[in-house]
CSV table of C-alpha atoms in Angstrom, one decimal:
chain,number,residue,atom,x,y,z
A,84,MET,CA,113.4,109.0,91.5
A,85,THR,CA,112.6,112.2,89.9
A,86,VAL,CA,111.6,111.8,86.4
A,87,THR,CA,110.9,114.7,83.9
A,88,LEU,CA,107.6,114.0,82.2
A,89,ALA,CA,106.0,116.1,79.4
A,90,GLU,CA,103.7,115.0,76.9
A,91,ASP,CA,105.8,113.2,74.4
A,92,THR,CA,106.8,110.7,77.6
A,93,ALA,CA,106.0,107.0,76.8
A,94,VAL,CA,104.4,105.1,79.8
A,95,ALA,CA,103.8,101.5,80.5
A,96,GLN,CA,102.8,99.4,83.1
A,97,ASP,CA,105.8,97.7,84.8
A,98,ASP,CA,106.1,93.9,84.5
A,99,ARG,CA,106.8,93.6,88.2
A,100,THR,CA,102.9,94.2,88.6
A,101,ALA,CA,99.7,92.6,88.8
A,102,ALA,CA,96.2,94.3,88.4
A,103,ARG,CA,92.5,93.6,88.6
A,104,VAL,CA,90.1,96.3,87.3
A,105,VAL,CA,86.5,95.5,88.7
A,106,ASP,CA,83.5,97.9,88.4
A,107,GLY,CA,86.1,100.6,86.8
A,108,ARG,CA,88.1,100.6,89.7
A,109,ALA,CA,91.8,99.3,89.8
A,110,VAL,CA,93.7,97.4,92.3
A,111,VAL,CA,97.7,97.4,91.4
A,112,ILE,CA,100.1,95.2,93.6
A,113,VAL,CA,104.1,96.1,93.0
A,114,ILE,CA,105.4,92.6,93.7
A,115,ASP,CA,108.7,94.0,94.5
A,116,GLU,CA,107.6,96.6,96.9
A,117,ARG,CA,105.0,94.6,98.6
A,118,LYS,CA,102.8,97.4,98.1
A,119,LEU,CA,99.1,97.3,97.1
A,120,HIS,CA,97.2,100.7,95.8
A,121,THR,CA,93.8,101.0,94.5
A,122,LEU,CA,92.7,103.5,92.0
A,123,ASN,CA,90.2,105.8,91.4
A,124,ASP,CA,88.4,105.7,88.1
A,125,VAL,CA,90.3,108.4,86.7
A,126,GLY,CA,93.7,106.7,87.8
A,127,THR,CA,92.5,103.0,86.8
A,128,ARG,CA,91.7,105.0,83.0
A,129,ILE,CA,95.3,105.8,82.9
A,130,TRP,CA,96.3,102.5,84.1
A,131,GLN,CA,94.1,100.6,81.4
A,132,LEU,CA,95.6,103.3,79.1
A,133,ALA,CA,99.3,102.9,80.1
A,134,ASP,CA,100.5,100.3,77.3
A,135,GLY,CA,103.4,102.4,75.4
A,136,ARG,CA,101.6,105.4,74.6
A,137,THR,CA,102.5,108.8,75.5
A,138,ILE,CA,101.0,111.1,78.1
A,139,GLY,CA,99.6,113.3,75.4
A,140,GLU,CA,98.0,110.5,73.9
A,141,ILE,CA,96.5,109.4,77.2
A,142,ALA,CA,95.2,112.9,78.0
A,143,GLU,CA,93.3,112.7,74.6
A,144,CYS,CA,91.3,110.2,75.7
A,145,LEU,CA,90.5,111.3,79.0
A,146,THR,CA,89.7,114.6,77.3
A,147,ARG,CA,87.3,112.4,75.2
A,148,GLU,CA,86.1,110.6,78.3
A,149,PHE,CA,86.0,112.7,80.8
A,150,ASP,CA,84.8,116.3,81.5
A,151,VAL,CA,87.9,117.9,81.6
A,152,THR,CA,90.0,120.3,79.2
A,153,ARG,CA,93.0,119.0,77.1
A,154,GLU,CA,95.6,121.1,79.2
A,155,LYS,CA,94.0,119.8,83.0
A,156,ALA,CA,94.2,116.3,81.7
A,157,VAL,CA,98.1,116.4,80.3
A,158,ALA,CA,98.7,118.5,84.1
A,159,ASP,CA,96.7,115.5,86.0
A,160,THR,CA,98.3,112.6,83.9
A,161,CYS,CA,101.6,113.8,84.4
A,162,ARG,CA,101.2,114.2,88.2
A,163,PHE,CA,99.7,110.7,88.4
A,164,VAL,CA,102.2,109.1,86.1
A,165,GLY,CA,104.8,110.5,88.4
A,166,GLU,CA,103.0,109.0,91.6
A,167,LEU,CA,102.9,105.3,90.0
A,168,HIS,CA,106.3,105.5,88.7
A,169,ALA,CA,107.5,106.4,92.2
A,170,VAL,CA,106.1,103.7,93.4
A,171,GLY,CA,107.4,101.1,90.8
A,172,ALA,CA,103.9,100.9,89.0
A,173,LEU,CA,104.5,102.3,86.0
A,174,ARG,CA,107.5,102.6,83.6
A,175,VAL,CA,108.3,105.7,81.6
A,176,GLY,CA,110.2,106.5,78.5
A,177,SER,CA,111.1,108.6,75.8
A,178,GLY,CA,108.2,109.2,73.2
A,179,ARG,CA,107.9,107.1,70.4
B,513,MET,CA,113.6,69.8,91.3
B,514,GLU,CA,115.5,69.1,94.6
B,515,SER,CA,117.4,66.0,94.4
B,516,THR,CA,117.3,65.6,98.2
B,517,LEU,CA,113.4,65.6,98.1
B,518,VAL,CA,113.6,62.3,95.7
B,519,ARG,CA,113.9,60.1,99.2
B,520,TRP,CA,110.5,61.1,99.9
B,521,ILE,CA,108.5,59.2,97.3
B,522,PRO,CA,107.6,55.9,98.6
B,523,SER,CA,107.4,52.7,96.1
B,524,GLU,CA,104.7,51.5,98.0
B,525,PRO,CA,102.4,54.3,99.4
B,526,PRO,CA,101.1,54.6,102.0
B,527,ILE,CA,104.6,55.4,104.0
B,528,ALA,CA,105.5,52.2,105.8
B,529,ARG,CA,104.4,53.2,109.7
B,530,ALA,CA,105.5,50.2,111.2
B,531,ALA,CA,109.6,51.3,110.3
B,532,PHE,CA,108.6,54.5,113.0
B,533,ALA,CA,108.0,55.2,116.2
B,534,PRO,CA,104.7,55.8,117.9
B,535,SER,CA,103.0,58.2,116.5
B,536,GLU,CA,100.7,61.6,117.5
B,537,ARG,CA,97.7,62.3,115.6
B,538,PHE,CA,95.9,65.5,116.2
B,539,ALA,CA,94.2,68.1,114.0
B,540,PHE,CA,95.3,71.6,113.1
B,541,GLY,CA,93.9,74.3,111.1
B,542,GLY,CA,91.9,72.0,109.0
B,543,VAL,CA,95.4,69.7,108.2
B,544,ALA,CA,95.3,66.4,110.1
B,545,PHE,CA,99.0,65.5,111.1
B,546,GLU,CA,100.4,62.3,112.0
B,547,LEU,CA,103.6,62.9,113.7
B,548,LEU,CA,106.1,60.2,113.8
B,549,GLY,CA,109.0,59.7,115.9
B,550,ASP,CA,112.6,59.3,114.4
B,551,HIS,CA,113.2,56.1,113.0
B,552,GLY,CA,115.7,54.2,114.4
B,553,ARG,CA,116.3,56.6,117.2
B,554,GLY,CA,113.0,56.1,119.6
B,555,PRO,CA,109.8,57.6,120.0
B,556,LEU,CA,109.2,60.8,119.2
B,557,THR,CA,109.4,63.1,122.6
B,558,LEU,CA,106.8,65.5,122.6
B,559,PRO,CA,107.0,68.3,125.0
B,560,PRO,CA,104.3,68.6,127.2
B,561,ASN,CA,101.9,71.4,125.6
B,562,VAL,CA,101.9,69.7,122.6
B,563,GLY,CA,99.8,66.9,124.2
B,564,GLN,CA,97.0,69.5,123.6
B,565,PHE,CA,97.6,69.2,120.2
B,566,VAL,CA,95.9,65.9,120.2
B,567,SER,CA,92.8,65.5,118.6
B,568,ARG,CA,91.3,62.2,118.3
B,569,GLN,CA,88.3,62.9,116.7
B,570,ALA,CA,86.7,62.3,113.2
B,571,MET,CA,89.7,63.7,110.6
B,572,GLY,CA,87.1,63.2,107.6
B,573,GLY,CA,86.7,66.5,105.3
B,574,MET,CA,89.9,67.8,106.3
B,575,VAL,CA,92.2,70.2,103.9
B,576,ALA,CA,94.9,67.6,103.7
B,577,HIS,CA,96.3,64.7,105.4
B,578,VAL,CA,100.2,64.8,106.4
B,579,VAL,CA,102.4,62.4,107.8
B,580,CYS,CA,105.6,64.3,109.0
B,581,SER,CA,108.5,62.2,110.4
B,582,ILE,CA,110.5,64.7,112.9
B,583,ARG,CA,113.8,64.8,114.8
B,584,GLU,CA,115.0,67.0,117.2
B,585,ASP,CA,118.0,69.2,115.9
B,586,ALA,CA,120.2,71.3,118.7
B,587,SER,CA,121.8,73.3,115.8
B,588,LEU,CA,118.8,74.7,114.9
B,589,ALA,CA,117.9,76.5,118.7
B,590,GLU,CA,121.7,78.3,117.9
B,591,HIS,CA,120.5,79.6,114.8
B,592,ALA,CA,117.2,80.2,115.6
B,593,THR,CA,116.4,83.7,114.0
B,594,GLY,CA,112.5,84.0,115.8
B,595,VAL,CA,109.7,81.9,115.6
B,596,HIS,CA,107.7,84.4,113.5
B,597,GLN,CA,110.0,84.1,110.5
B,598,VAL,CA,108.4,81.4,108.3
B,599,ARG,CA,109.6,81.0,104.6
B,600,TRP,CA,107.7,78.3,102.3
B,601,SER,CA,108.2,77.3,98.7
B,602,TRP,CA,106.6,75.2,96.1
B,603,THR,CA,108.2,73.5,93.2
B,604,GLY,CA,105.7,71.4,91.5
B,605,ASP,CA,105.1,68.8,94.0
B,606,TYR,CA,107.6,69.3,96.4
B,607,GLY,CA,107.8,72.2,99.0
B,608,ARG,CA,110.1,73.4,101.8
B,609,VAL,CA,109.0,75.5,104.7
B,610,GLU,CA,110.9,76.7,107.2
B,611,THR,CA,110.5,78.9,110.8
B,612,GLY,CA,113.2,80.1,112.5
B,613,ARG,CA,113.6,76.6,114.8
B,614,SER,CA,112.5,74.4,111.9
B,615,LYS,CA,112.9,73.3,108.7
B,616,ALA,CA,110.9,70.7,106.6
B,617,GLU,CA,110.6,69.2,103.2
B,618,VAL,CA,107.3,68.3,102.0
B,619,ALA,CA,106.2,65.9,99.0
B,620,ARG,CA,102.5,66.2,97.5
B,621,LEU,CA,101.9,62.6,97.1
B,622,GLN,CA,98.4,62.7,95.8
B,623,ARG,CA,95.8,65.3,96.1
B,624,GLY,CA,95.5,65.9,100.0
B,625,ARG,CA,98.4,63.7,100.9
B,626,TYR,CA,101.7,64.8,102.0
B,627,ALA,CA,104.7,63.4,103.6
B,628,VAL,CA,106.9,65.8,105.5
B,629,THR,CA,110.4,65.2,107.2
B,630,ALA,CA,111.3,67.7,109.8
B,631,ARG,CA,113.8,69.1,111.9
B,632,VAL,CA,113.1,71.0,114.9
B,633,ALA,CA,115.0,72.7,117.8
B,634,PRO,CA,114.5,71.0,121.0
B,635,GLY,CA,111.6,72.3,123.0
B,636,SER,CA,108.0,72.4,122.4
B,637,VAL,CA,108.3,76.4,120.1
B,638,GLY,CA,109.9,74.7,117.1
B,639,LEU,CA,107.7,72.0,117.2
B,640,SER,CA,104.3,74.3,117.1
B,641,ALA,CA,106.0,76.7,115.1
B,642,LEU,CA,106.4,74.1,112.1
B,643,VAL,CA,102.9,72.5,112.4
B,644,ARG,CA,101.4,76.2,112.3
B,645,SER,CA,103.9,77.0,109.1
B,646,LEU,CA,103.2,73.1,107.3
B,647,ALA,CA,99.3,73.9,107.8
B,648,ALA,CA,99.6,77.2,106.1
B,649,ALA,CA,101.8,75.8,103.2
B,650,ILE,CA,99.9,72.7,102.5
B,651,ALA,CA,96.3,74.5,102.8
B,652,ARG,CA,98.1,77.0,100.0
B,653,ARG,CA,99.0,74.3,97.7
B,654,GLU,CA,95.4,72.4,98.2
B,655,GLY,CA,94.4,75.7,96.8
B,656,GLY,CA,93.1,77.2,100.2
B,657,LEU,CA,94.0,80.6,101.4
B,658,VAL,CA,95.5,81.7,104.7
B,659,LEU,CA,94.4,85.0,105.9
B,660,HIS,CA,95.8,87.1,108.5
B,661,ALA,CA,92.2,87.4,110.9
B,662,SER,CA,90.8,86.6,114.2
B,663,ALA,CA,87.6,84.6,114.0
B,664,ALA,CA,84.5,84.1,116.1
B,665,ALA,CA,81.7,81.9,115.5
B,666,LEU,CA,78.5,83.4,115.8
B,667,ASP,CA,75.3,81.5,115.5
B,668,GLY,CA,77.1,78.7,113.6
B,669,LYS,CA,78.9,80.7,111.2
B,670,ALA,CA,82.2,82.3,111.1
B,671,LEU,CA,83.2,86.1,111.3
B,672,LEU,CA,86.7,86.6,109.9
B,673,PHE,CA,88.1,89.9,111.0
B,674,VAL,CA,91.1,91.5,109.3
B,675,GLY,CA,93.4,94.2,109.3
B,676,PRO,CA,97.0,95.0,110.0
B,677,SER,CA,98.2,94.2,112.9
B,678,GLY,CA,97.1,96.5,115.9
B,679,ALA,CA,93.5,97.3,114.0
B,680,GLY,CA,91.7,95.5,116.8
B,681,LYS,CA,90.7,92.2,114.7
B,682,SER,CA,90.7,90.5,118.9
B,683,THR,CA,89.1,93.5,120.2
B,684,ALA,CA,86.2,92.9,117.6
B,685,CYS,CA,85.9,89.2,118.5
B,686,ARG,CA,85.6,89.9,122.2
B,687,MET,CA,82.3,93.0,121.3
B,688,LEU,CA,80.7,90.0,120.1
B,689,ARG,CA,78.3,89.0,122.8
B,690,GLY,CA,77.5,85.3,122.4
B,691,ALA,CA,80.8,84.3,120.2
B,692,SER,CA,83.2,82.2,120.8
B,693,LEU,CA,86.8,82.7,119.3
B,694,ILE,CA,87.9,80.1,116.7
B,695,ALA,CA,91.1,81.7,115.6
B,696,GLY,CA,93.2,84.3,117.2
B,697,ASP,CA,95.2,85.5,114.4
B,698,ARG,CA,94.9,83.0,111.6
B,699,VAL,CA,92.5,81.6,109.5
B,700,ILE,CA,92.9,79.0,106.9
B,701,LEU,CA,90.0,79.2,104.0
B,702,GLN,CA,89.0,76.4,101.8
B,703,ARG,CA,86.3,77.5,99.0
B,704,THR,CA,84.1,74.4,98.4
B,705,GLU,CA,80.9,74.1,96.7
B,706,VAL,CA,78.8,74.9,99.2
B,707,GLY,CA,80.7,78.0,99.8
B,708,ALA,CA,84.1,79.3,102.0
B,709,ILE,CA,84.8,77.6,105.1
B,710,ALA,CA,87.2,78.7,107.6
B,711,TRP,CA,89.3,76.5,109.5
B,712,GLY,CA,89.9,78.0,113.1
B,713,VAL,CA,93.9,78.5,114.2
B,714,LEU,CA,94.4,79.5,117.8
B,715,ASP,CA,97.4,81.2,118.0
B,716,GLY,CA,99.6,83.3,120.1
B,717,ASN,CA,102.8,83.7,122.4
B,718,ASP,CA,101.5,81.3,125.2
B,719,PRO,CA,101.9,77.8,124.2
B,720,ALA,CA,98.8,76.9,126.2
B,721,THR,CA,96.9,79.1,124.1
B,722,GLU,CA,98.4,78.9,120.5
B,723,LEU,CA,97.1,74.7,120.3
B,724,PRO,CA,94.0,74.3,118.5
B,725,ARG,CA,91.4,72.2,120.5
B,726,GLY,CA,90.5,70.2,117.6
B,727,PRO,CA,89.1,70.5,113.9
B,728,VAL,CA,86.8,73.6,114.1
B,729,SER,CA,85.5,74.7,110.5
B,730,LEU,CA,82.3,76.5,109.8
B,731,PRO,CA,81.1,78.3,106.9
B,732,VAL,CA,82.0,81.9,106.9
B,733,GLY,CA,79.6,84.6,107.3
B,734,ALA,CA,81.6,87.7,106.2
B,735,ILE,CA,84.8,89.0,106.4
B,736,LEU,CA,85.4,92.2,108.1
B,737,ARG,CA,88.0,95.0,107.5
B,738,VAL,CA,88.1,96.1,111.2
B,739,ARG,CA,88.4,100.1,111.8
B,740,HIS,CA,88.2,101.5,115.2
B,741,GLY,CA,86.3,104.9,115.4
B,742,VAL,CA,84.2,106.8,117.7
B,743,GLY,CA,80.4,107.5,117.7
B,744,SER,CA,78.7,104.1,116.4
B,745,PRO,CA,79.6,101.0,115.5
B,746,SER,CA,78.6,100.8,111.8
B,747,VAL,CA,78.9,98.2,109.0
B,748,VAL,CA,79.8,98.9,105.4
B,749,THR,CA,79.7,96.8,102.5
B,750,ALA,CA,83.2,96.7,100.4
B,751,LYS,CA,82.7,96.0,96.7
B,752,GLY,CA,84.8,95.6,93.5
B,753,ALA,CA,88.2,96.8,93.8
B,754,GLY,CA,87.8,98.0,97.2
B,755,ALA,CA,86.9,94.1,98.7
B,756,ILE,CA,89.7,92.3,96.7
B,757,ALA,CA,91.9,95.1,98.2
B,758,ILE,CA,91.0,93.9,101.9
B,759,LEU,CA,91.2,90.3,100.7
B,760,ARG,CA,94.7,90.6,99.4
B,761,GLU,CA,95.9,92.9,102.2
B,762,SER,CA,94.9,90.0,104.3
B,763,LEU,CA,96.6,86.9,102.9
B,764,MET,CA,99.7,85.6,104.7
B,765,VAL,CA,101.6,85.1,101.6
B,766,SER,CA,103.8,87.0,99.5
B,767,ALA,CA,104.1,85.8,95.9
B,768,GLY,CA,107.3,85.8,93.9
B,769,SER,CA,106.2,86.3,90.5
B,770,THR,CA,103.7,88.2,88.4
B,771,GLU,CA,102.0,84.8,87.7
B,772,ASP,CA,101.7,84.0,91.6
B,773,GLU,CA,100.2,87.6,92.3
B,774,ARG,CA,97.8,86.9,89.3
B,775,ALA,CA,96.7,84.3,90.6
B,776,LEU,CA,96.4,85.3,94.2
B,777,LEU,CA,94.3,87.8,92.8
B,778,ASP,CA,92.2,85.7,91.1
B,779,ASP,CA,91.6,84.1,93.9
B,780,CYS,CA,90.8,87.2,96.0
B,781,GLU,CA,88.4,87.8,93.3
B,782,ALA,CA,86.6,84.4,93.3
B,783,LEU,CA,86.5,85.2,97.2
B,784,ALA,CA,85.1,87.9,97.0
B,785,ALA,CA,82.2,86.8,94.8
B,786,ALA,CA,81.3,84.4,97.1
B,787,VAL,CA,81.6,85.9,100.6
B,788,PRO,CA,80.7,89.5,101.7
B,789,VAL,CA,83.4,91.8,102.3
B,790,LEU,CA,82.7,94.3,104.7
B,791,THR,CA,84.4,97.3,106.8
B,792,VAL,CA,83.4,97.2,110.2
B,793,GLN,CA,83.6,100.4,112.4
B,794,THR,CA,84.2,99.2,115.9
B,795,VAL,CA,83.8,101.6,119.2
B,796,LEU,CA,85.8,100.4,122.2
B,797,GLY,CA,83.2,99.5,125.1
B,798,THR,CA,80.2,99.1,122.7
B,799,GLU,CA,78.6,95.9,122.0
B,800,LEU,CA,79.4,94.8,118.1
B,801,THR,CA,76.9,91.7,118.1
B,802,PRO,CA,73.4,93.6,117.0
B,803,HIS,CA,75.4,95.0,113.9
B,804,VAL,CA,77.2,91.9,112.5
B,805,ARG,CA,74.5,89.3,113.0
B,806,PRO,CA,72.9,89.4,110.2
B,807,TRP,CA,75.8,87.8,108.5
B,808,GLY,CA,76.2,85.1,111.2
B,809,GLY,CA,74.3,82.4,111.2
B,810,GLY,CA,71.1,83.4,112.3
B,811,GLY,CA,71.0,86.5,110.1
B,812,HIS,CA,69.5,86.6,106.6
B,813,ALA,CA,72.2,88.8,105.1
């Protein structure tokens, strides 16, 4: 399902997932899809920050923690959130 | 709780064996079985190849002991959906195991002790599939893990090759000179205070090869994710999330709930801390032994 993502889109981990973060890398399992995903360090951070924050708030954190401009952080977060939403790992909604 | 399982609870353990027909005893994948004939219907008729199951070796140190009452049910042959379709579920100490040609109800009497009543389609396939599936379900209930793996014994340790079907697990085993195969497609893995123990389960479509040769257990040297390549064989250590991902993908169990899945991840994380997890590139026609020997019993990894 295609969704429109923007800075004020709220993002949260789907309840039907299980994940483990080890040494800054995450394994995320989407239970109903029986699929396993491994995330890189930036992806893992986005996953950890997906607790109801908006994409803009997540991008702010990434800007502080990684050497990246806010514009690129927002764009990359939107793309990555879209990918994880498509596989059922993240829920997205209107901003808070 | 399933009310139909209540009849399993014996008032005086163990089950009154004298009430049953002569039994067959054997070990499979770390689980000691005693198969009992159908009460009141004469002795259980074991198909000829099941005779190879029988192992009268010492049953000490097994993952579990199972007493299993079996009767044949022709209707299961009519409704067979395939011997590889296996389902099991546990509700507390009670479980159900189903294959395409068998159905079983399982009761955990105490730690490591089980009673089973089962119906199987006539013939060896139903019984073999039942025993294989019961071993997996019970091992899991006892905290063990069932891995989709081929395994070979090298210098007294088990090397477990994992990967999806067609990845080359069995081929990797055959590339080990001086090693013996202990599992074709499935390994039951038990964590103990002294490390992980692998129980081999010989498996396959050929009834002559799918039956075990007796209790075979070895300490695990390493778990190796197989990738076929060109050039030279190579071995790389997988760490952290990569190791957990390899192990989780290799488990022959599908979790139904988030809690189950998280428990499986806990198991994978603990196993990754206890056993080296590697990725191995195999090259057709190239001896693999020198590259993995450090993780065999004679190595110093």
